[in-house]
Amino acid sequence: MTDQNKRIKDYFCKHTTRCTIEGVKKSKRFVGHDVLKADAWDKVTGEAVYPDDIFFDDLLYVKIKRAVHPHAILKDIDISQAKKVEGVVDIVIAEDIPDVRQFGLIIRDQPVLIAPGEKMRYMGDPLAIVVAETKEAAKKARDLIKVKVEELEVITDPFRAMEDDAPDIHPDGNIVITHHLNRGDVDEAFKNSAIVEENRYQTQFIDQLPMQNEAGVALYDERRGVINIWAATQWLHDTQADVAQSLRLSKDQIRIIQPTIGGAFGKKEDVSVHIHLAIAAMRTGRPVKLCFTREESMITQSKRHPITIINKTGVDRDGYLTAWETKFIGDTGAYASSGPAVVHKGMYHATGPYNCPNLRGVSHAVYTNNTYAGAMRGFGTAQGAFAYEQQMDILAEKLSIDPAEFRLKNIYQKDSITPNGQQLTHSVNAEETIKRVMELSDWKGGRK
Amino acid sequence: MKKFGRGLATIMFGFGYGEGFPDHSIASIEIKEDERIVIRTAAADVGQGVITTVIQIAAEILRINPNYFEVVQGDTHKTKNSGSTSATRQTYFTGNAVKKAAEDLLANLYHYGSLEFRSNHPEIAIEDGKIYMYDDPDDYISYWEMAERVRERGKKLEAEGSFFPVTYSPDQNGQADKVYVAYTFLSQVIDIEIDTDTGTIDLLDVYTAVDLGKAINPKNVEGQIEGGTVQGLGMGMMEDQVIRNGKTLNAGMTDYLVPTSVDIPKFKHYLVEEEDSEGPFGAKGVGEPTLIAAAPALANAVYDAIGVRFFDLPISPSKIKKALKEKEKEENS
């Protein structure tokens, strides 16, 4: 939809969704029915408005100059050649925005622009905002920006990052946060176990890969003092607050309007285009658009945490879990993002849905110079399950029990206690899911 | 040679932010004179279907066809905080907030209805957008007329609902009475075939049973199961952003492998609907849980097929081939 006669107010109305439904007209009940998705029609017909569909006559295009090295001190940035490119309207560097503050989901550790003397910590760190009349001019100017850096040791591995002689990526050290789990007497329980199985698991960097890359449009309403930002976020009011505090404005001055969101899976929890767009809109007084390429999206925005998981699991002769010791070391990359919540959430689910009275765990979220890791569907527990569910199969084989039977022996019931000591008071039908999936798949001792 | 393998995984997922973090959602509903019912929520619909979910819930409570609903979402200046679309929380949190707002509105339809008909609540019927006395269904007031009459009284036919359950922050040993509002459980069996010459995995069948309390929209749950599982299988067998010395080597969809339609297995699922959670109509969230069992079930199926256990992801064809060669060498020596 690129109807160029659209006016600003049209873009304010478009986020409403009228529910259109066929097939349930006569029904009195609507919960539990396959009601057609309310937004399906707009998406299928192309009526849905995504950020790149938003257009204004005097629209400017934004590109971001990013880090040239994963860990380096910026010594000098030279925009003189870039400024000469025809169509360039503005190039913003850190010295132009001295009052702007760092941002971040849990810890505000991400700079809006890196200033000379400061460090770039990964390849996505922003050095300059280029604003031009066309995309091509913005890109050309961006590529003409010259940067001098002093290279530092690139830390690619959280275990290296945790060593005493590793350089600090952030002033407070490389371990962002540590959490513990302690219940019962693990050492005693291992001693009395029939089998103890220890394994080390490793997961990888994954991109959430929503169909839609980060993209947005901003327009500064000078009369009202409000910056309108059309850009996706999974948490509207939190992003609004993060942008406002970074720019030292009130929340009322930041209006975020969601265009149609083309997928997120955790990747759109972090600020992406929002602050840079707001700055460009305020400085130029014109509407501005910034759309990431897929490459830029993959390098710049959050990843699923690679987590090293070391699980030591004990069982008694009858096949009941006795003790579980676990370590979660998560690579959160250059910035904390959701990392301080992801890694220990994984650990809090370390045993899976199985009764285990004795438990010991530790988790660390660790900075490196990799692309930062944040939220992704599963939030640490997908990595954890890869480890605990293989532990269960390995133990079942050693006990010579059907893996389904082994799970049924240990599965949570009402009033079971989770690794956090939470008593499950209601809605615990884990056993039923095993029985049903056995039935559904015609399970016969793990063999078809 | 093709080798068949079958793997099982059972998982849990504590949803909502939990850990004592202030987790809530605020929603409002207004019945308008021009035959619209407007729900306002900041809950982001990223494709999962929260817009449809809240319409179904409000339609059920307000006893009127979903066609009349319009959802205003995603505008900081028109909606209040609904929390994030993450942590598998929107059906539970915003679903409950909308349900509460709808219940308040229904109660007010009875209230104003009883004033208009000079009657008691039990004598009044409300359905299909009409308010009437049981003994005279033809003499009704529509919701839209009622909105007008309420406006004439200087008020609006609208209600706001919030849901704000408590959780507790774990102590230094990770212990607390209630860390998450509730848990979703899921079991999955995955059948595969491995080509021992190429190391490739063919995905055959996926069987899923999920304890979700209640499916507000079974078709959308099916979508979550299939989408989540495929994303989890991507994690299990191919997806890998390769970052060497801080630099991504495969920043693009040419080199970053992700499941496509040719990889999709056949699905069968069973929904365990005990309606026993504190979510709307007993529902629990399913967004994240549907991804989590896939990679471990796949790893267990790979072991079942070729007798090799993989401790690092993804389980790629090159890793499988290498492991098979090593295994052969060991068996021969």
PDB file of C-alpha atoms in Angstrom, chain B residues 15-16 85 98 137 145 178 181 188 190 204 210 212 216 223 234 285 299 309 333:
ATOM      1  CA  PHE B  15       4.808 -18.196  32.087  1.00  0.00           C
ATOM      2  CA  GLY B  16       4.416 -14.503  32.817  1.00  0.00           C
ATOM      3  CA  THR B  85       3.915  -9.788  24.016  1.00  0.00           C
ATOM      4  CA  VAL B  98     -10.514  -7.886  28.807  1.00  0.00           C
ATOM      5  CA  PRO B 137     -38.729 -10.164  23.666  1.00  0.00           C
ATOM      6  CA  GLU B 145     -29.609   2.492  21.805  1.00  0.00           C
ATOM      7  CA  LYS B 178       5.199 -18.454  43.914  1.00  0.00           C
ATOM      8  CA  VAL B 181       1.703 -17.544  37.920  1.00  0.00           C
ATOM      9  CA  GLN B 188       6.036 -34.379  21.999  1.00  0.00           C
ATOM     10  CA  ILE B 190       9.042 -36.858  16.802  1.00  0.00           C
ATOM     11  CA  LEU B 204       8.272 -37.532   9.305  1.00  0.00           C
ATOM     12  CA  VAL B 210      -0.277 -29.871  25.496  1.00  0.00           C
ATOM     13  CA  LEU B 212      -3.158 -25.575  28.121  1.00  0.00           C
ATOM     14  CA  ILE B 216      -9.751 -20.037  23.318  1.00  0.00           C
ATOM     15  CA  GLY B 223      -0.874 -22.710  14.436  1.00  0.00           C
ATOM     16  CA  GLY B 234      15.305 -25.263  13.103  1.00  0.00           C
ATOM     17  CA  GLY B 285      -0.341 -19.642  27.477  1.00  0.00           C
ATOM     18  CA  ALA B 299      18.102 -35.249  19.603  1.00  0.00           C
ATOM     19  CA  ARG B 309      24.234 -38.678  21.123  1.00  0.00           C
ATOM     20  CA  SER B 333      38.931 -51.374  15.766  1.00  0.00           C
TER      21      SER B 333
END
